[in-house]
Amino acid sequence: MYFDSHAHYYDSRFCDEFEGGANALLNKLFAKKICAIINVGDSIKASKKCIAQASAYKNMYVAAGIHPSCAGKEGTLDEARIALCDLLDDAEKNKIVALGEIGFDYHYDDTDRETQKAFFEMQMRVAEMYGLPVVIHDREAHGDCFDMVCEYPNVRGVFHSYSGSAEMAAELIKRGWMISFSGVVTFKNAERVRAVAKSVPLDKMFIETDCPYLAPHPHRGECNHSGLLEFTAATLGEVHGVTGEEIARITAENAAGFFGIKL
Ligand SMILES: [Zn+2]
């Protein structure tokens, strides 16, 4: 059984590509392969969709937050903070176990960096206030993401679809952070990511899809879903000299423990 620590099941692509949409797909996945999913919002609107979806599945949970690429579209910083806190005030009822995804995106760079920083910082403060872990989106912004999280030593979280160095992973782990690997680790040209994965102790690791994005090899480019996690787990197993099943079991225990979820 796999724990998908990062998915976006509200994405319209699931309706387009699966008969019965995300609901039919999720019913099948929870019946067979998947023990839990964190449905991650990238905006206030998406976070509300995550909450609605999670209410229908016993083992679906929510991360609510504003992605750097959405940071410019949520009104003023104050308006965004109030809307986010509205959701977090009912964290238990809304099944919110983390704040995210938040961070920096210097790849698309579609929001000016000042705004990205202001929203990242505001959400780190909110996470500290609510005592919630955070889900970090770090796209070509390793140094700035690392500096930001170091400024909030009381906040813990996970770097999702990790693409930084082994050295930075070690520094994060030392500070109580977790490292999550996506289907990228299976890509033919991802030797570097596999080398980093090898350096991360198994008890500090999560696995994720980031679906509908980042489908693992040999499904690269298709619409990703939690049922494809076995390919990611198998690759991480090869890297660490254990079976894919072992990776599934350990990463599920890690994520459940970290997010305070009873499996
Ligand atoms: Zn994501």
Short mmCIF file of C-alpha atoms and ligand atoms in Angstrom, two decimals:
data_model
loop_
_atom_site.label_atom_id
_atom_site.label_comp_id
_atom_site.label_asym_id
_atom_site.label_seq_id
_atom_site.Cartn_x
_atom_site.Cartn_y
_atom_site.Cartn_z
CA MET A 1 0.00 0.00 0.00
CA TYR A 2 1.35 3.38 -1.03
CA PHE A 3 1.07 6.76 0.68
CA ASP A 4 0.93 9.49 -1.96
CA SER A 5 2.28 12.50 -0.08
CA HIS A 6 1.57 15.04 -2.85
CA ALA A 7 -1.26 15.00 -5.41
CA HIS A 8 -3.63 17.45 -7.11
CA TYR A 9 -6.83 15.47 -7.64
CA TYR A 10 -8.94 18.58 -8.27
CA ASP A 11 -7.11 19.10 -11.59
CA SER A 12 -9.53 19.01 -14.54
CA ARG A 13 -7.21 16.65 -16.41
CA PHE A 14 -8.59 13.71 -14.39
CA CYS A 15 -12.07 14.40 -15.76
CA ASP A 16 -10.74 14.55 -19.30
CA GLU A 17 -8.67 11.37 -19.13
CA PHE A 18 -10.53 8.95 -16.85
CA GLU A 19 -14.06 7.70 -17.26
CA GLY A 20 -15.97 8.88 -14.21
CA GLY A 21 -13.26 11.48 -13.49
CA ALA A 22 -11.21 11.68 -10.32
CA ASN A 23 -13.95 10.06 -8.21
CA ALA A 24 -14.03 6.79 -10.12
CA LEU A 25 -10.23 6.73 -10.18
CA LEU A 26 -9.92 7.42 -6.43
CA ASN A 27 -12.49 4.74 -5.55
CA LYS A 28 -10.41 2.20 -7.45
CA LEU A 29 -7.09 3.37 -5.97
CA PHE A 30 -8.26 3.37 -2.35
CA ALA A 31 -9.78 -0.09 -2.82
CA LYS A 32 -6.50 -1.61 -3.99
CA LYS A 33 -3.16 0.11 -3.80
CA ILE A 34 -3.30 3.33 -1.86
CA CYS A 35 -3.46 3.77 1.91
CA ALA A 36 -3.51 7.61 2.01
CA ILE A 37 -3.23 10.70 -0.19
CA ILE A 38 -2.41 14.32 0.62
CA ASN A 39 -4.42 16.47 -1.79
CA VAL A 40 -2.37 19.67 -2.16
CA GLY A 41 -3.82 23.07 -3.05
CA ASP A 42 -1.95 25.71 -5.06
CA SER A 43 -4.45 28.55 -4.44
CA ILE A 44 -7.28 29.35 -2.03
CA LYS A 45 -9.83 28.15 -4.59
CA ALA A 46 -7.96 24.89 -5.20
CA SER A 47 -7.49 24.36 -1.46
CA LYS A 48 -11.27 24.57 -1.04
CA LYS A 49 -11.67 21.98 -3.79
CA CYS A 50 -9.14 19.76 -1.97
CA ILE A 51 -11.20 20.04 1.22
CA ALA A 52 -14.44 19.13 -0.56
CA GLN A 53 -12.80 16.15 -2.25
CA ALA A 54 -11.11 14.90 0.93
CA SER A 55 -14.43 14.91 2.80
CA ALA A 56 -15.55 12.01 0.57
CA TYR A 57 -12.59 9.71 1.30
CA LYS A 58 -11.59 8.44 4.70
CA ASN A 59 -7.86 8.49 3.88
CA MET A 60 -7.56 11.64 1.83
CA TYR A 61 -6.09 14.65 3.62
CA VAL A 62 -5.40 18.24 2.63
CA ALA A 63 -2.54 20.69 2.37
CA ALA A 64 -3.91 24.21 1.94
CA GLY A 65 -1.77 27.03 0.63
CA ILE A 66 -0.73 29.38 -2.15
CA HIS A 67 1.86 28.27 -4.73
CA PRO A 68 4.40 30.93 -5.80
CA SER A 69 2.93 30.96 -9.32
CA CYS A 70 -0.51 31.83 -7.86
CA ALA A 71 0.82 34.36 -5.35
CA GLY A 72 0.00 37.38 -7.53
CA LYS A 73 -3.62 36.32 -8.07
CA GLU A 74 -4.93 36.12 -4.50
CA GLY A 75 -5.57 39.82 -3.84
CA THR A 76 -3.44 41.62 -1.28
CA LEU A 77 -1.20 39.78 1.11
CA ASP A 78 -3.65 40.52 3.92
CA GLU A 79 -6.66 39.25 1.98
CA ALA A 80 -4.81 36.04 1.16
CA ARG A 81 -3.75 35.54 4.78
CA ILE A 82 -7.30 36.01 6.04
CA ALA A 83 -8.71 33.57 3.45
CA LEU A 84 -6.06 31.00 4.33
CA CYS A 85 -6.60 31.38 8.08
CA ASP A 86 -10.35 30.93 7.51
CA LEU A 87 -9.59 27.43 6.20
CA LEU A 88 -7.01 26.67 8.90
CA ASP A 89 -9.32 27.72 11.73
CA ASP A 90 -11.31 24.59 10.89
CA ALA A 91 -8.22 22.49 10.17
CA GLU A 92 -9.57 19.37 11.84
CA LYS A 93 -12.96 19.45 10.15
CA ASN A 94 -11.29 20.34 6.83
CA LYS A 95 -8.75 17.49 7.27
CA ILE A 96 -5.87 19.95 6.78
CA VAL A 97 -2.60 18.36 7.90
CA ALA A 98 -0.15 20.83 6.32
CA LEU A 99 0.24 24.26 4.78
CA GLY A 100 1.27 24.14 1.14
CA GLU A 101 2.39 24.17 -1.38
CA ILE A 102 4.46 27.28 -0.83
CA GLY A 103 7.93 28.35 -1.93
CA PHE A 104 9.78 29.83 -4.87
CA ASP A 105 9.47 29.06 -8.58
CA TYR A 106 12.35 30.60 -10.56
CA HIS A 107 11.76 28.27 -13.51
CA TYR A 108 8.45 29.71 -14.69
CA ASP A 109 9.13 32.92 -12.77
CA ASP A 110 5.56 33.98 -13.58
CA THR A 111 5.17 36.01 -10.38
CA ASP A 112 7.67 38.73 -9.52
CA ARG A 113 10.14 37.55 -6.91
CA GLU A 114 9.20 40.16 -4.32
CA THR A 115 5.61 38.89 -4.35
CA GLN A 116 6.76 35.25 -4.22
CA LYS A 117 8.87 36.08 -1.21
CA ALA A 118 6.14 38.02 0.59
CA PHE A 119 3.65 35.14 0.17
CA PHE A 120 6.21 32.50 1.17
CA GLU A 121 7.14 34.44 4.28
CA MET A 122 3.53 35.17 5.25
CA GLN A 123 2.68 31.47 4.98
CA MET A 124 5.71 30.38 7.02
CA ARG A 125 4.49 32.71 9.75
CA VAL A 126 0.96 31.32 9.52
CA ALA A 127 2.31 27.75 9.69
CA GLU A 128 4.25 28.64 12.82
CA MET A 129 1.16 30.21 14.36
CA TYR A 130 -1.01 27.14 13.66
CA GLY A 131 1.73 24.63 14.45
CA LEU A 132 1.36 23.02 11.02
CA PRO A 133 4.09 21.48 8.85
CA VAL A 134 4.67 22.97 5.39
CA VAL A 135 5.02 21.55 1.88
CA ILE A 136 7.78 23.36 -0.03
CA HIS A 137 7.82 23.90 -3.78
CA ASP A 138 11.43 24.63 -4.78
CA ARG A 139 11.94 25.04 -8.51
CA GLU A 140 15.45 26.24 -9.38
CA ALA A 141 15.48 28.23 -6.15
CA HIS A 142 17.36 25.92 -3.79
CA GLY A 143 19.45 28.52 -1.99
CA ASP A 144 16.59 30.95 -1.40
CA CYS A 145 14.21 28.17 -0.25
CA PHE A 146 16.83 26.85 2.14
CA ASP A 147 17.53 30.33 3.55
CA MET A 148 13.81 30.95 4.06
CA VAL A 149 13.12 27.74 5.96
CA CYS A 150 16.18 28.33 8.13
CA GLU A 151 14.66 31.63 9.24
CA TYR A 152 11.77 29.69 10.80
CA PRO A 153 13.44 27.06 12.98
CA ASN A 154 10.13 26.18 14.66
CA VAL A 155 8.55 25.16 11.35
CA ARG A 156 9.11 21.69 9.86
CA GLY A 157 8.03 20.28 6.57
CA VAL A 158 8.87 18.47 3.39
CA PHE A 159 10.64 19.53 0.19
CA HIS A 160 8.40 18.00 -2.45
CA SER A 161 9.70 16.43 -5.69
CA TYR A 162 13.17 17.13 -4.37
CA SER A 163 15.66 18.46 -6.91
CA GLY A 164 18.35 19.99 -4.69
CA SER A 165 21.77 18.64 -3.78
CA ALA A 166 22.67 15.82 -1.40
CA GLU A 167 24.39 18.38 0.82
CA MET A 168 21.26 20.50 1.13
CA ALA A 169 19.14 17.40 1.81
CA ALA A 170 21.51 16.48 4.65
CA GLU A 171 21.25 19.99 6.12
CA LEU A 172 17.44 19.88 5.92
CA ILE A 173 17.29 16.45 7.54
CA LYS A 174 19.52 17.71 10.34
CA ARG A 175 16.87 20.37 10.97
CA GLY A 176 14.01 17.85 11.11
CA TRP A 177 12.83 18.17 7.50
CA MET A 178 11.68 15.38 5.17
CA ILE A 179 12.59 14.80 1.51
CA SER A 180 9.99 13.62 -1.00
CA PHE A 181 10.73 11.97 -4.35
CA SER A 182 8.40 11.94 -7.35
CA GLY A 183 8.39 10.09 -10.68
CA VAL A 184 11.32 12.26 -11.75
CA VAL A 185 13.62 9.79 -9.96
CA THR A 186 12.69 7.17 -12.61
CA PHE A 187 13.51 9.35 -15.63
CA LYS A 188 16.35 8.06 -17.80
CA ASN A 189 18.29 11.32 -17.54
CA ALA A 190 17.82 11.65 -13.77
CA GLU A 191 21.09 10.05 -12.61
CA ARG A 192 21.71 13.05 -10.39
CA VAL A 193 18.35 12.74 -8.61
CA ARG A 194 18.98 9.02 -8.04
CA ALA A 195 22.39 9.80 -6.55
CA VAL A 196 20.75 12.30 -4.19
CA ALA A 197 18.03 9.75 -3.31
CA LYS A 198 20.73 7.26 -2.38
CA SER A 199 22.11 9.74 0.13
CA VAL A 200 18.77 10.26 1.88
CA PRO A 201 18.14 7.82 4.77
CA LEU A 202 14.99 5.72 4.24
CA ASP A 203 13.38 7.02 7.42
CA LYS A 204 13.53 10.61 6.10
CA MET A 205 11.87 9.92 2.77
CA PHE A 206 8.36 10.26 1.33
CA ILE A 207 7.13 9.28 -2.12
CA GLU A 208 4.63 11.26 -4.18
CA THR A 209 3.09 11.57 -7.61
CA ASP A 210 2.51 15.35 -7.94
CA CYS A 211 -0.24 14.04 -10.23
CA PRO A 212 -1.47 14.81 -12.83
CA TYR A 213 2.15 15.89 -13.48
CA LEU A 214 5.45 13.97 -13.47
CA ALA A 215 4.29 10.46 -14.40
CA PRO A 216 7.15 7.99 -13.87
CA HIS A 217 8.95 6.09 -16.62
CA PRO A 218 7.60 4.17 -18.62
CA HIS A 219 4.49 6.37 -18.39
CA ARG A 220 6.31 9.68 -18.70
CA GLY A 221 4.10 12.34 -20.31
CA GLU A 222 0.83 10.55 -19.48
CA CYS A 223 -1.67 11.74 -16.91
CA ASN A 224 -0.10 10.65 -13.62
CA HIS A 225 -2.06 9.10 -10.72
CA SER A 226 -1.31 7.38 -7.42
CA GLY A 227 -1.57 3.95 -9.06
CA LEU A 228 1.77 4.63 -10.77
CA LEU A 229 3.68 5.09 -7.50
CA GLU A 230 4.97 1.53 -7.77
CA PHE A 231 7.44 2.63 -10.47
CA THR A 232 8.83 5.38 -8.25
CA ALA A 233 9.04 3.00 -5.28
CA ALA A 234 10.77 0.34 -7.39
CA THR A 235 13.46 2.79 -8.53
CA LEU A 236 14.05 4.03 -4.98
CA GLY A 237 14.23 0.38 -3.91
CA GLU A 238 16.93 -0.34 -6.51
CA VAL A 239 18.86 2.70 -5.37
CA HIS A 240 18.75 1.60 -1.72
CA GLY A 241 19.04 -2.16 -2.25
CA VAL A 242 15.57 -3.00 -0.91
CA THR A 243 12.30 -3.96 -2.59
CA GLY A 244 9.72 -1.49 -3.86
CA GLU A 245 7.30 -2.94 -1.27
CA GLU A 246 9.74 -2.05 1.50
CA ILE A 247 9.94 1.51 0.16
CA ALA A 248 6.13 1.66 0.10
CA ARG A 249 5.84 0.44 3.70
CA ILE A 250 8.59 2.68 5.11
CA THR A 251 7.51 5.86 3.29
CA ALA A 252 3.87 5.28 4.31
CA GLU A 253 4.94 5.00 7.96
CA ASN A 254 7.13 8.10 7.61
CA ALA A 255 4.38 10.24 6.11
CA ALA A 256 1.66 9.03 8.47
CA GLY A 257 3.90 9.74 11.46
CA PHE A 258 4.99 13.12 10.18
CA PHE A 259 1.51 14.40 9.32
CA GLY A 260 -0.10 12.79 12.39
CA ILE A 261 -2.33 10.47 10.36
CA LYS A 262 -3.58 7.12 11.69
CA LEU A 263 -3.48 4.51 8.94
ZN ZN B 1 2.39 19.98 -6.66
#
